[in-house]
Amino acid sequence: MPRNAPRPTVLPVPPRTTARDRPTLLLTGGSGVLGRALIDELAPDYDLLCLRRSRPLHDPRVREIEGDLLAPRLGLSAGAWYELALRVDVVLHSAAQTNWRTPPEEIVRTNILGTETMLDLAARADAPLYLVSTAFVANTPSEEDRERFPGATAYLASKSRAEQLTREAGVPGAIVRPSVVMGHSATGRIAGQQGLTKTIGAMVLGQVPVLPGAPEARVDMIPQDYVTRAIGALIRGGVGDGEYWLTAGSQAPALSEIADTCAEFAVRHGLPRPLRPRLIPVEAVHRLLLPMLEGTSLPASVRQRFRHYAELLLVFQRELPFDSSLGTPHCGTPVTHADIRAALVRNLESWAADESGTLRRHRTHAAAASASEVA
C-alpha cells in the first residue's frame, strides 16, 4: 500500500448487546451482479458487512467496509483488522476479477490474493468461509485456447487455485460452483448485462451469423435466484464442508434451442426472424473461424464481437452435462428444463425493456427495407 495513501477505515459497526442479535456476515463482491442478488437473499437474516474499494453500494441494508482486497489486512490498521475479526460470524467471498480483457497476471493476482486474505480473516474470526467459484473449472482449456484467450484461461486457472487454497486452509465452509448466471427466473432482471445477455440480445437482432459448437452442445445457465437461494440455504444450514454444483446439469438447454428461442422472441416483437447462427464445430474455431476473421476487412468492432462470442462459448460449453447439487439437502431447489426455457424468455423480455430504443430502430429499419423491396 503506498505510504502516503489514505488508510481505509471500517465504517462504524455497533457492538452486539444481546445474545439475540443476528449473526454478522461479511460479503465481498457485493456490488457485482451476483453480489447484489446475494444481498437480497441474505439481508433478512444477517447483519451484512460489504467490502468495497471505492464505489459505495448505497444500500441501507448493509454496512460498508472500505478496504483493498489485495492489501495485507485489507489495508486496515492492526486494530481495525482485529475488531473486524471479532465482529464477523460468516464470510462469503464472492468478489473476483471476471473481466477477461484485464491482463492475465492481474486476474490471477486478484482472485488468488483475495481468497488468501479472506481465508486469513475467516481463520482469525473462527468463522466459516463460503467461496463462490465457477462450474467451468471443470473445463480444461486447450493449448490453442491459452494462446488466443489468455484472459479466460487465467480466470479459470485462478479459480481452480482459489478452490485448492480453500480446501487446504482447514477453515470450515463450502465451495459453490455456479454456471452462467442469468437474470431472475420470474422477472429476468439482473444488475448488469453479462456476456450471456449481450449474446442472446445480438442473436435476437440477427447479429450472430456464426457460433462455435455443435447443435446438441449444451450451454449450462442458471437463474440468479436459484443460485442465491442455494447459497443462502448452505449458510443458514451451517454446512461446514463440501463442494456444490449450482448448475442446470442435465436440464441445460442445447445451443440450437437457445437460437430458436431468440428467433421466436424476435418475431413476437415485430422483428424479422433472424437466421439461425451457423454452428461450427469447436475444433474448427481455431483452425478456420478466428484466422478467417483476422484476415478480413471487417470492421474491428465486428471482429472483436465474434472473438468475444467464440471465447464465451469455448469456455461455457460442454458436450456432457455438469453434475448438479440443487435440490440436495441444504442446497436450494432443483431446476427443470422448462424452468430454464421460461427464464431465458424472461431474460429476453428484460433485455428488450432496457433496449427498447434499439428494438424500435431495428423495427423501423426492417419496415423501410421491406417497403423498398416492394417498391
Short mmCIF file of C-alpha atoms in Angstrom, two decimals:
data_model
loop_
_atom_site.label_atom_id
_atom_site.label_comp_id
_atom_site.label_asym_id
_atom_site.label_seq_id
_atom_site.Cartn_x
_atom_site.Cartn_y
_atom_site.Cartn_z
CA MET A 1 0.00 0.00 0.00
CA PRO A 2 1.56 3.41 -0.94
CA ARG A 3 2.98 5.15 2.13
CA ASN A 4 1.03 8.38 1.59
CA ALA A 5 -2.26 6.78 0.57
CA PRO A 6 -5.19 7.42 2.91
CA ARG A 7 -5.76 4.41 5.14
CA PRO A 8 -9.13 2.73 4.58
CA THR A 9 -11.31 2.52 7.65
CA VAL A 10 -14.04 0.26 8.89
CA LEU A 11 -17.31 2.15 8.97
CA PRO A 12 -18.94 2.10 12.42
CA VAL A 13 -20.45 -1.25 13.38
CA PRO A 14 -22.41 -1.31 16.62
CA PRO A 15 -21.27 -3.93 19.12
CA ARG A 16 -23.52 -6.82 19.98
CA THR A 17 -25.66 -6.16 23.02
CA THR A 18 -27.69 -9.35 23.43
CA ALA A 19 -27.47 -12.99 22.52
CA ARG A 20 -30.45 -12.50 20.21
CA ASP A 21 -28.53 -10.25 17.83
CA ARG A 22 -28.44 -11.55 14.28
CA PRO A 23 -25.15 -13.06 13.07
CA THR A 24 -22.85 -10.82 11.05
CA LEU A 25 -21.91 -11.90 7.55
CA LEU A 26 -19.06 -10.31 5.62
CA LEU A 27 -19.72 -10.29 1.87
CA THR A 28 -17.14 -9.47 -0.77
CA GLY A 29 -18.25 -8.58 -4.29
CA GLY A 30 -21.49 -7.00 -3.08
CA SER A 31 -21.54 -4.52 -5.96
CA GLY A 32 -21.40 -7.26 -8.59
CA VAL A 33 -24.23 -8.96 -10.43
CA LEU A 34 -24.37 -11.96 -8.09
CA GLY A 35 -23.43 -9.86 -5.07
CA ARG A 36 -26.49 -7.64 -5.41
CA ALA A 37 -28.72 -10.70 -5.56
CA LEU A 38 -26.96 -12.20 -2.52
CA ILE A 39 -27.77 -9.07 -0.54
CA ASP A 40 -31.45 -9.56 -1.39
CA GLU A 41 -31.26 -13.17 -0.24
CA LEU A 42 -29.31 -12.70 2.99
CA ALA A 43 -30.37 -9.29 4.33
CA PRO A 44 -33.48 -10.63 6.11
CA ASP A 45 -31.40 -12.95 8.32
CA TYR A 46 -27.94 -11.38 8.69
CA ASP A 47 -26.29 -8.12 9.56
CA LEU A 48 -24.37 -7.59 6.35
CA LEU A 49 -20.93 -6.06 6.10
CA CYS A 50 -19.87 -5.47 2.50
CA LEU A 51 -16.29 -4.87 1.49
CA ARG A 52 -15.85 -2.12 -1.08
CA ARG A 53 -12.79 -0.46 -2.50
CA SER A 54 -14.21 2.83 -3.80
CA ARG A 55 -17.73 2.70 -5.22
CA PRO A 56 -20.38 2.89 -2.47
CA LEU A 57 -23.28 0.47 -2.58
CA HIS A 58 -25.84 3.00 -1.33
CA ASP A 59 -27.89 0.15 0.17
CA PRO A 60 -29.40 0.81 3.61
CA ARG A 61 -29.47 -2.92 4.33
CA VAL A 62 -25.69 -3.17 4.55
CA ARG A 63 -22.79 -1.57 6.38
CA GLU A 64 -19.75 -0.99 4.21
CA ILE A 65 -16.08 -1.61 4.87
CA GLU A 66 -13.77 0.48 2.74
CA GLY A 67 -10.69 -1.59 2.05
CA ASP A 68 -8.43 -3.19 -0.51
CA LEU A 69 -8.95 -6.92 -1.01
CA LEU A 70 -5.36 -7.31 -2.23
CA ALA A 71 -3.64 -5.44 0.59
CA PRO A 72 -2.46 -7.15 3.79
CA ARG A 73 -5.30 -6.99 6.33
CA LEU A 74 -7.44 -5.36 3.59
CA GLY A 75 -5.30 -2.25 4.11
CA LEU A 76 -6.73 -1.83 7.61
CA SER A 77 -4.81 -0.97 10.73
CA ALA A 78 -3.97 -3.86 13.03
CA GLY A 79 -6.62 -2.66 15.47
CA ALA A 80 -9.34 -2.36 12.83
CA TRP A 81 -8.44 -5.80 11.45
CA TYR A 82 -8.68 -7.31 14.93
CA GLU A 83 -12.02 -5.59 15.55
CA LEU A 84 -13.37 -6.84 12.23
CA ALA A 85 -12.43 -10.42 13.14
CA LEU A 86 -14.35 -10.05 16.40
CA ARG A 87 -17.45 -8.89 14.54
CA VAL A 88 -17.64 -11.46 11.76
CA ASP A 89 -19.55 -14.74 12.12
CA VAL A 90 -19.63 -15.83 8.46
CA VAL A 91 -17.51 -14.92 5.41
CA LEU A 92 -18.97 -15.15 1.89
CA HIS A 93 -16.26 -14.49 -0.69
CA SER A 94 -17.91 -13.62 -3.98
CA ALA A 95 -15.52 -10.95 -5.28
CA ALA A 96 -13.42 -11.85 -8.31
CA GLN A 97 -11.85 -10.30 -11.36
CA THR A 98 -14.11 -11.55 -14.16
CA ASN A 99 -13.15 -9.12 -16.93
CA TRP A 100 -11.16 -11.24 -19.35
CA ARG A 101 -9.76 -8.13 -21.02
CA THR A 102 -7.77 -7.49 -17.84
CA PRO A 103 -4.09 -8.53 -18.06
CA PRO A 104 -3.89 -12.23 -17.12
CA GLU A 105 -1.41 -11.64 -14.31
CA GLU A 106 -3.81 -9.17 -12.70
CA ILE A 107 -6.70 -11.65 -12.93
CA VAL A 108 -4.61 -14.32 -11.22
CA ARG A 109 -3.32 -11.93 -8.56
CA THR A 110 -6.76 -10.58 -7.71
CA ASN A 111 -8.52 -13.91 -7.47
CA ILE A 112 -5.77 -15.72 -5.56
CA LEU A 113 -4.63 -12.99 -3.16
CA GLY A 114 -8.24 -12.03 -2.44
CA THR A 115 -9.01 -15.61 -1.45
CA GLU A 116 -5.91 -15.83 0.75
CA THR A 117 -6.88 -12.64 2.58
CA MET A 118 -10.43 -13.78 3.25
CA LEU A 119 -9.26 -17.20 4.42
CA ASP A 120 -6.94 -15.45 6.85
CA LEU A 121 -9.79 -13.33 8.17
CA ALA A 122 -12.12 -16.34 8.49
CA ALA A 123 -9.48 -18.26 10.46
CA ARG A 124 -8.93 -15.33 12.83
CA ALA A 125 -12.67 -14.84 13.24
CA ASP A 126 -13.27 -18.58 13.76
CA ALA A 127 -15.91 -18.20 11.06
CA PRO A 128 -16.86 -20.46 8.15
CA LEU A 129 -15.95 -19.27 4.65
CA TYR A 130 -18.11 -19.88 1.59
CA LEU A 131 -16.19 -19.45 -1.66
CA VAL A 132 -18.05 -18.60 -4.86
CA SER A 133 -16.10 -20.32 -7.63
CA THR A 134 -17.36 -21.36 -11.09
CA ALA A 135 -18.59 -24.62 -12.56
CA PHE A 136 -16.28 -24.08 -15.52
CA VAL A 137 -13.22 -25.07 -13.50
CA ALA A 138 -14.26 -28.49 -14.83
CA ASN A 139 -13.17 -27.40 -18.32
CA THR A 140 -9.55 -27.75 -19.35
CA PRO A 141 -8.54 -25.14 -21.94
CA SER A 142 -6.53 -26.42 -24.87
CA GLU A 143 -3.13 -25.00 -25.74
CA GLU A 144 -4.78 -23.00 -28.54
CA ASP A 145 -7.34 -21.63 -26.06
CA ARG A 146 -4.50 -20.49 -23.82
CA GLU A 147 -2.77 -18.69 -26.66
CA ARG A 148 -5.84 -16.98 -28.12
CA PHE A 149 -7.82 -16.36 -24.91
CA PRO A 150 -5.30 -15.66 -22.14
CA GLY A 151 -7.83 -13.75 -20.02
CA ALA A 152 -10.37 -16.56 -19.87
CA THR A 153 -7.62 -19.11 -19.28
CA ALA A 154 -6.18 -17.04 -16.41
CA TYR A 155 -9.66 -16.72 -14.88
CA LEU A 156 -10.22 -20.49 -14.86
CA ALA A 157 -6.72 -21.16 -13.52
CA SER A 158 -7.15 -18.60 -10.74
CA LYS A 159 -10.50 -20.07 -9.70
CA SER A 160 -9.01 -23.56 -9.57
CA ARG A 161 -6.18 -22.29 -7.41
CA ALA A 162 -8.59 -20.42 -5.11
CA GLU A 163 -10.50 -23.66 -4.59
CA GLN A 164 -7.29 -25.51 -3.78
CA LEU A 165 -6.32 -22.86 -1.23
CA THR A 166 -9.74 -23.13 0.38
CA ARG A 167 -9.54 -26.92 0.63
CA GLU A 168 -6.06 -26.76 2.14
CA ALA A 169 -6.81 -23.99 4.65
CA GLY A 170 -8.80 -26.17 7.04
CA VAL A 171 -11.41 -23.42 7.52
CA PRO A 172 -14.99 -24.74 7.71
CA GLY A 173 -17.38 -23.73 4.96
CA ALA A 174 -18.05 -24.80 1.40
CA ILE A 175 -17.16 -24.17 -2.24
CA VAL A 176 -20.05 -23.31 -4.56
CA ARG A 177 -19.78 -23.52 -8.34
CA PRO A 178 -22.46 -21.66 -10.29
CA SER A 179 -22.53 -21.92 -14.06
CA VAL A 180 -23.59 -18.99 -16.25
CA VAL A 181 -25.76 -16.77 -14.03
CA MET A 182 -28.91 -15.50 -15.73
CA GLY A 183 -31.33 -12.86 -14.51
CA HIS A 184 -34.08 -13.64 -12.00
CA SER A 185 -36.30 -16.55 -13.06
CA ALA A 186 -39.53 -14.57 -12.53
CA THR A 187 -38.54 -11.07 -13.67
CA GLY A 188 -35.48 -11.62 -15.83
CA ARG A 189 -33.80 -8.70 -14.09
CA ILE A 190 -30.08 -8.69 -13.46
CA ALA A 191 -27.87 -5.96 -12.00
CA GLY A 192 -25.76 -5.63 -15.16
CA GLN A 193 -25.64 -7.02 -18.66
CA GLN A 194 -23.37 -10.02 -18.73
CA GLY A 195 -21.89 -11.85 -21.72
CA LEU A 196 -24.94 -14.11 -21.90
CA THR A 197 -27.38 -11.19 -22.02
CA LYS A 198 -25.41 -9.43 -24.73
CA THR A 199 -25.09 -12.60 -26.79
CA ILE A 200 -28.77 -13.55 -26.74
CA GLY A 201 -29.68 -9.93 -27.48
CA ALA A 202 -27.41 -9.95 -30.51
CA MET A 203 -29.00 -13.23 -31.63
CA VAL A 204 -32.46 -11.61 -31.48
CA LEU A 205 -31.18 -8.79 -33.68
CA GLY A 206 -29.69 -11.21 -36.21
CA GLN A 207 -26.13 -10.09 -35.47
CA VAL A 208 -24.68 -13.54 -34.81
CA PRO A 209 -24.37 -15.43 -38.10
CA VAL A 210 -21.80 -17.90 -36.74
CA LEU A 211 -21.29 -19.61 -33.37
CA PRO A 212 -18.80 -22.25 -32.27
CA GLY A 213 -20.36 -25.53 -31.22
CA ALA A 214 -22.44 -28.47 -32.32
CA PRO A 215 -26.27 -28.11 -32.35
CA GLU A 216 -26.58 -30.59 -29.48
CA ALA A 217 -23.93 -28.84 -27.35
CA ARG A 218 -25.32 -27.65 -24.03
CA VAL A 219 -24.90 -24.21 -22.50
CA ASP A 220 -25.37 -24.54 -18.75
CA MET A 221 -27.15 -21.48 -17.38
CA ILE A 222 -28.95 -20.94 -14.09
CA PRO A 223 -31.21 -18.10 -12.86
CA GLN A 224 -29.63 -15.94 -10.17
CA ASP A 225 -32.37 -16.64 -7.62
CA TYR A 226 -31.68 -20.40 -7.80
CA VAL A 227 -28.01 -19.64 -7.10
CA THR A 228 -28.61 -17.26 -4.20
CA ARG A 229 -31.28 -19.50 -2.68
CA ALA A 230 -28.83 -22.40 -2.64
CA ILE A 231 -26.01 -20.32 -1.15
CA GLY A 232 -28.37 -18.94 1.48
CA ALA A 233 -29.55 -22.43 2.39
CA LEU A 234 -25.98 -23.70 2.77
CA ILE A 235 -25.06 -20.81 5.05
CA ARG A 236 -28.24 -20.96 7.14
CA GLY A 237 -27.86 -24.71 7.44
CA GLY A 238 -24.37 -24.30 8.86
CA VAL A 239 -22.88 -26.57 6.19
CA GLY A 240 -19.22 -26.87 7.09
CA ASP A 241 -17.66 -28.61 4.12
CA GLY A 242 -18.25 -29.88 0.60
CA GLU A 243 -18.32 -28.64 -2.99
CA TYR A 244 -21.67 -27.79 -4.54
CA TRP A 245 -22.54 -27.50 -8.23
CA LEU A 246 -25.16 -24.78 -8.74
CA THR A 247 -25.96 -25.75 -12.29
CA ALA A 248 -28.72 -26.83 -14.63
CA GLY A 249 -26.92 -30.11 -15.22
CA SER A 250 -28.89 -32.49 -17.41
CA GLN A 251 -31.61 -29.82 -17.74
CA ALA A 252 -29.32 -27.36 -19.57
CA PRO A 253 -30.64 -26.29 -22.98
CA ALA A 254 -28.91 -27.08 -26.24
CA LEU A 255 -27.34 -24.27 -28.21
CA SER A 256 -29.83 -24.86 -31.02
CA GLU A 257 -32.74 -24.41 -28.56
CA ILE A 258 -31.33 -21.09 -27.42
CA ALA A 259 -31.04 -19.90 -31.01
CA ASP A 260 -34.67 -20.94 -31.75
CA THR A 261 -35.94 -19.22 -28.60
CA CYS A 262 -34.21 -15.99 -29.64
CA ALA A 263 -35.66 -16.23 -33.16
CA GLU A 264 -39.19 -16.79 -31.85
CA PHE A 265 -38.78 -13.86 -29.48
CA ALA A 266 -37.69 -11.60 -32.35
CA VAL A 267 -40.81 -12.45 -34.37
CA ARG A 268 -43.10 -11.79 -31.40
CA HIS A 269 -41.55 -8.34 -31.08
CA GLY A 270 -42.06 -7.35 -34.70
CA LEU A 271 -38.57 -8.06 -35.95
CA PRO A 272 -37.61 -10.18 -38.94
CA ARG A 273 -36.94 -13.77 -37.98
CA PRO A 274 -33.14 -13.98 -37.70
CA LEU A 275 -31.40 -16.81 -39.44
CA ARG A 276 -30.23 -19.47 -37.04
CA PRO A 277 -26.48 -18.96 -36.47
CA ARG A 278 -24.34 -21.38 -38.37
CA LEU A 279 -22.84 -23.70 -35.78
CA ILE A 280 -19.19 -24.57 -36.37
CA PRO A 281 -17.55 -27.50 -34.56
CA VAL A 282 -15.35 -26.21 -31.76
CA GLU A 283 -12.24 -27.83 -33.23
CA ALA A 284 -12.74 -25.73 -36.39
CA VAL A 285 -12.92 -22.43 -34.49
CA HIS A 286 -9.16 -22.06 -34.10
CA ARG A 287 -8.37 -23.65 -37.46
CA LEU A 288 -10.89 -21.74 -39.61
CA LEU A 289 -13.15 -19.14 -37.96
CA LEU A 290 -10.72 -17.00 -35.99
CA PRO A 291 -7.97 -16.94 -38.67
CA MET A 292 -10.63 -16.06 -41.25
CA LEU A 293 -11.85 -13.14 -39.14
CA GLU A 294 -8.33 -11.85 -38.61
CA GLY A 295 -7.68 -11.92 -42.34
CA THR A 296 -10.77 -10.00 -43.42
CA SER A 297 -11.51 -6.32 -43.89
CA LEU A 298 -14.44 -6.48 -41.47
CA PRO A 299 -14.58 -3.56 -39.01
CA ALA A 300 -12.53 -4.12 -35.88
CA SER A 301 -15.68 -3.93 -33.73
CA VAL A 302 -17.25 -6.81 -35.67
CA ARG A 303 -14.13 -8.95 -35.43
CA GLN A 304 -13.92 -8.25 -31.71
CA ARG A 305 -17.56 -9.24 -31.23
CA PHE A 306 -17.03 -12.61 -32.93
CA ARG A 307 -13.91 -13.23 -30.88
CA HIS A 308 -15.94 -12.48 -27.76
CA TYR A 309 -18.65 -14.99 -28.71
CA ALA A 310 -16.03 -17.60 -29.50
CA GLU A 311 -14.31 -17.03 -26.16
CA LEU A 312 -17.55 -17.26 -24.21
CA LEU A 313 -18.76 -20.42 -25.88
CA LEU A 314 -15.42 -22.20 -25.86
CA VAL A 315 -15.31 -21.70 -22.08
CA PHE A 316 -19.01 -22.05 -21.26
CA GLN A 317 -19.89 -25.02 -23.47
CA ARG A 318 -19.82 -28.67 -22.59
CA GLU A 319 -20.94 -31.67 -24.57
CA LEU A 320 -21.72 -33.55 -21.34
CA PRO A 321 -23.81 -32.06 -18.52
CA PHE A 322 -22.34 -30.94 -15.23
CA ASP A 323 -23.35 -32.58 -12.02
CA SER A 324 -25.92 -30.52 -10.12
CA SER A 325 -26.30 -30.24 -6.36
CA LEU A 326 -29.51 -28.20 -6.50
CA GLY A 327 -32.28 -29.88 -4.53
CA THR A 328 -29.92 -31.87 -2.32
CA PRO A 329 -30.06 -31.22 1.46
CA HIS A 330 -29.30 -27.57 2.33
CA CYS A 331 -28.78 -26.67 -1.34
CA GLY A 332 -31.82 -24.86 -2.66
CA THR A 333 -34.31 -26.21 -5.17
CA PRO A 334 -33.81 -28.22 -8.36
CA VAL A 335 -34.30 -26.57 -11.73
CA THR A 336 -36.07 -28.15 -14.72
CA HIS A 337 -35.52 -27.72 -18.43
CA ALA A 338 -38.85 -25.90 -18.64
CA ASP A 339 -37.71 -23.54 -15.84
CA ILE A 340 -34.59 -22.65 -17.83
CA ARG A 341 -36.51 -22.06 -21.05
CA ALA A 342 -39.04 -19.83 -19.26
CA ALA A 343 -36.24 -17.92 -17.51
CA LEU A 344 -34.49 -17.39 -20.84
CA VAL A 345 -37.62 -15.76 -22.27
CA ARG A 346 -37.96 -13.54 -19.20
CA ASN A 347 -34.31 -12.57 -19.52
CA LEU A 348 -35.01 -11.60 -23.13
CA GLU A 349 -38.04 -9.57 -22.06
CA SER A 350 -35.92 -7.72 -19.50
CA TRP A 351 -33.22 -7.10 -22.12
CA ALA A 352 -35.86 -5.80 -24.55
CA ALA A 353 -37.21 -3.39 -21.94
CA ASP A 354 -33.72 -1.99 -21.43
CA GLU A 355 -33.03 -1.86 -25.16
CA SER A 356 -36.42 -0.53 -26.32
CA GLY A 357 -34.75 2.16 -28.43
CA THR A 358 -32.55 -0.41 -30.17
CA LEU A 359 -35.55 -2.61 -30.94
CA ARG A 360 -37.51 0.36 -32.25
CA ARG A 361 -34.70 1.31 -34.63
CA HIS A 362 -34.39 -2.24 -35.89
CA ARG A 363 -38.16 -2.47 -36.50
CA THR A 364 -38.08 0.84 -38.38
CA HIS A 365 -35.11 -0.29 -40.46
CA ALA A 366 -36.78 -3.62 -41.24
CA ALA A 367 -40.03 -1.90 -42.28
CA ALA A 368 -38.14 0.51 -44.52
CA ALA A 369 -36.22 -2.33 -46.12
CA SER A 370 -39.44 -4.26 -46.72
CA ALA A 371 -41.12 -1.21 -48.32
CA SER A 372 -38.08 -0.68 -50.55
CA GLU A 373 -38.25 -4.30 -51.74
CA VAL A 374 -41.96 -3.96 -52.52
CA ALA A 375 -41.33 -0.72 -54.45
#
